[in-house]
Amino acid sequence: DFFESDNIKLIVSGMGAINSAVATTYLLTKFDAKKNDKIFNIGIAGAYFSCKKGDSFLVSKVIDYNSRSILTLPHQGKKL
């Protein structure tokens, strides 16, 4: 599903890293993303800490066990 307003684009990708990557790539290419554009991924992921449905938090490190990659972001936050 895809939704859009004047300055916001929303795509519902479904579950999984591949669906998320395809949907993000689609948005970035179709709408000629600029360097200062923001992308938000809202969903469920494994966590190293206790959380419940509906909690939100800023992520500073993502560990992908399938690809064995680690993404570290330049701010304080939680580790997924």
Short mmCIF file of C-alpha atoms in Angstrom, two decimals, residues 31-72:
data_model
loop_
_atom_site.label_atom_id
_atom_site.label_comp_id
_atom_site.label_asym_id
_atom_site.label_seq_id
_atom_site.Cartn_x
_atom_site.Cartn_y
_atom_site.Cartn_z
CA PHE A 31 10.60 10.54 -5.77
CA ASP A 32 14.24 11.56 -6.36
CA ALA A 33 15.23 11.65 -2.70
CA LYS A 34 17.41 14.51 -1.50
CA LYS A 35 20.26 14.33 1.00
CA ASN A 36 18.22 15.96 3.78
CA ASP A 37 15.11 13.75 3.30
CA LYS A 38 14.26 11.54 6.28
CA ILE A 39 13.31 7.85 6.26
CA PHE A 40 11.54 6.18 9.17
CA ASN A 41 11.12 2.44 9.57
CA ILE A 42 8.24 1.67 11.90
CA GLY A 43 7.88 -1.96 12.79
CA ILE A 44 8.81 -4.81 15.04
CA ALA A 45 12.34 -6.04 15.57
CA GLY A 46 14.26 -8.18 18.03
CA ALA A 47 15.61 -6.26 21.00
CA TYR A 48 18.32 -6.73 23.64
CA PHE A 49 16.09 -5.11 26.24
CA SER A 50 12.59 -5.47 27.62
CA CYS A 51 9.88 -3.69 25.65
CA LYS A 52 6.20 -4.14 24.96
CA LYS A 53 3.89 -3.61 22.01
CA GLY A 54 3.48 0.09 21.33
CA ASP A 55 6.83 1.17 22.79
CA SER A 56 8.97 3.41 20.61
CA PHE A 57 12.66 4.19 20.86
CA LEU A 58 15.58 5.61 18.94
CA VAL A 59 17.98 2.97 17.62
CA SER A 60 21.76 3.52 17.64
CA LYS A 61 22.95 0.05 16.63
CA VAL A 62 21.42 -2.62 14.40
CA ILE A 63 22.85 -6.13 14.22
CA ASP A 64 21.71 -8.21 11.25
CA TYR A 65 22.50 -11.82 12.01
CA ASN A 66 21.55 -13.00 8.51
CA SER A 67 24.12 -10.82 6.72
CA ARG A 68 26.46 -10.63 9.74
CA SER A 69 26.55 -6.85 9.46
CA ILE A 70 26.42 -4.17 12.13
CA LEU A 71 25.14 -0.65 11.55
CA THR A 72 26.16 1.91 14.16
#
